Amino acid sequence: DVKVTQSSRYLVKRTGEKVFLECVQDMDHENMFWYRQDPGLGLRLIYFSYDVKMKEKGDIPEGYSVSREKKERFSLILESASTNQTSMYLCASTISNQPQHFGDGTRLSIL
Amino acid sequence: EDQVTQSPEALRLQEGESSSLNCSYTVSGLRGLFWYRQDPGKGPEFLFTLYSAGEEKEKERLKATLTKKESFLHITAPKPEDSATYLCAVQAAGGNNRLAFGKGNQVVVIP
């Protein structure tokens, strides 16, 4: 079974802080994704990566950056956290033409 | 732009009362349509992939079908443990592995 592990289930940070969300997958998948999920808005793609050191913007990249130094790890960075970034963040991974497998999410609160 | 619309947004069913969820989509060439189940506070869990019109997939009380414009998830004789949010997503042909998600169908099954 594919396992996608997100480092924290719950996180509380202050506005202006730099925030790191970590995601690790154990199936040697090339593709990794970061989404945020908000009530009434569904899942929205922030960034994705199809290879080490490669990244592409999704639909809502503003205020975020990503890092993929190793194949199994994909990090989401909030450069200067703001209250409108309070959300559920979900990481997923896949190989080509296969379903995406998701982690259990990080519920992030920015105060 | 790929679009996915799910209806109804929310559904309350009596245990044993069969029903169907709808996922309408527009995509520039369908590579695959995916159904996921999401429980509160958890990440989406993969259920089915459908690739071409006329295809059907079944798992326990769930059956997914696909036409050229929409997919249905039929829930037969539901039980309380089928209560969840069901997410539909499409992947376009010829592109990368990103998905476009609908906002979900929230299903509650009452004993």
mmCIF file of N, CA, C and O in Angstrom, chain B residues 8 16 18 23 31 35 37 39 59 64 76 84 86 100 103 105 109:
data_model
loop_
_atom_site.group_PDB
_atom_site.id
_atom_site.type_symbol
_atom_site.label_atom_id
_atom_site.label_comp_id
_atom_site.label_asym_id
_atom_site.label_seq_id
_atom_site.Cartn_x
_atom_site.Cartn_y
_atom_site.Cartn_z
ATOM 1 N N PRO B 8 -26.189 15.979 -5.814
ATOM 2 C CA PRO B 8 -26.445 17.158 -4.985
ATOM 3 C C PRO B 8 -25.259 17.449 -4.071
ATOM 4 O O PRO B 8 -24.418 16.585 -3.857
ATOM 5 N N GLY B 16 -30.503 1.706 3.850
ATOM 6 C CA GLY B 16 -31.208 0.854 2.894
ATOM 7 C C GLY B 16 -31.837 1.586 1.720
ATOM 8 O O GLY B 16 -32.279 0.946 0.748
ATOM 9 N N SER B 18 -31.500 3.357 -1.494
ATOM 10 C CA SER B 18 -30.515 3.522 -2.578
ATOM 11 C C SER B 18 -30.637 4.892 -3.233
ATOM 12 O O SER B 18 -31.744 5.465 -3.302
ATOM 13 N N CYS B 23 -21.790 13.463 -11.257
ATOM 14 C CA CYS B 23 -20.577 14.240 -11.525
ATOM 15 C C CYS B 23 -20.592 14.602 -13.014
ATOM 16 O O CYS B 23 -20.393 13.729 -13.870
ATOM 17 N N ARG B 31 -8.632 11.607 -19.942
ATOM 18 C CA ARG B 31 -7.709 10.492 -19.725
ATOM 19 C C ARG B 31 -8.279 9.554 -18.672
ATOM 20 O O ARG B 31 -8.175 8.337 -18.787
ATOM 21 N N TRP B 35 -13.078 8.606 -8.657
ATOM 22 C CA TRP B 35 -13.941 8.809 -7.497
ATOM 23 C C TRP B 35 -13.130 8.524 -6.234
ATOM 24 O O TRP B 35 -12.403 7.520 -6.156
ATOM 25 N N ARG B 37 -13.421 8.798 -1.727
ATOM 26 C CA ARG B 37 -14.229 8.954 -0.525
ATOM 27 C C ARG B 37 -13.386 9.703 0.506
ATOM 28 O O ARG B 37 -12.194 9.398 0.689
ATOM 29 N N ASP B 39 -13.471 10.930 4.597
ATOM 30 C CA ASP B 39 -14.070 10.997 5.928
ATOM 31 C C ASP B 39 -13.576 12.258 6.630
ATOM 32 O O ASP B 39 -12.478 12.764 6.328
ATOM 33 N N LYS B 59 -17.719 -1.831 -6.160
ATOM 34 C CA LYS B 59 -17.027 -2.201 -4.926
ATOM 35 C C LYS B 59 -18.050 -2.189 -3.806
ATOM 36 O O LYS B 59 -18.567 -1.135 -3.447
ATOM 37 N N ALA B 64 -19.823 2.731 -9.944
ATOM 38 C CA ALA B 64 -19.552 3.948 -10.705
ATOM 39 C C ALA B 64 -19.740 3.663 -12.181
ATOM 40 O O ALA B 64 -19.312 2.622 -12.682
ATOM 41 N N THR B 76 -26.054 1.465 -3.274
ATOM 42 C CA THR B 76 -27.160 0.512 -3.134
ATOM 43 C C THR B 76 -27.279 0.062 -1.679
ATOM 44 O O THR B 76 -26.300 -0.344 -1.057
ATOM 45 N N ALA B 84 -20.042 9.838 4.222
ATOM 46 C CA ALA B 84 -18.748 10.428 3.852
ATOM 47 C C ALA B 84 -19.009 11.505 2.812
ATOM 48 O O ALA B 84 -20.140 11.687 2.355
ATOM 49 N N TYR B 86 -18.038 12.307 -1.023
ATOM 50 C CA TYR B 86 -17.531 11.623 -2.215
ATOM 51 C C TYR B 86 -17.066 12.678 -3.216
ATOM 52 O O TYR B 86 -17.820 13.593 -3.564
ATOM 53 N N ALA B 100 -8.585 17.861 -11.847
ATOM 54 C CA ALA B 100 -9.541 18.910 -11.513
ATOM 55 C C ALA B 100 -10.648 18.258 -10.696
ATOM 56 O O ALA B 100 -11.280 17.296 -11.163
ATOM 57 N N LYS B 103 -16.598 19.780 -6.023
ATOM 58 C CA LYS B 103 -16.659 20.195 -4.625
ATOM 59 C C LYS B 103 -17.174 19.111 -3.699
ATOM 60 O O LYS B 103 -17.168 19.271 -2.480
ATOM 61 N N ASN B 105 -19.878 15.482 -2.879
ATOM 62 C CA ASN B 105 -21.238 15.156 -2.445
ATOM 63 C C ASN B 105 -21.132 14.667 -1.004
ATOM 64 O O ASN B 105 -20.498 13.637 -0.751
ATOM 65 N N VAL B 109 -25.961 8.796 6.043
ATOM 66 C CA VAL B 109 -26.890 7.667 6.080
ATOM 67 C C VAL B 109 -27.370 7.485 7.509
ATOM 68 O O VAL B 109 -26.573 7.238 8.418
#
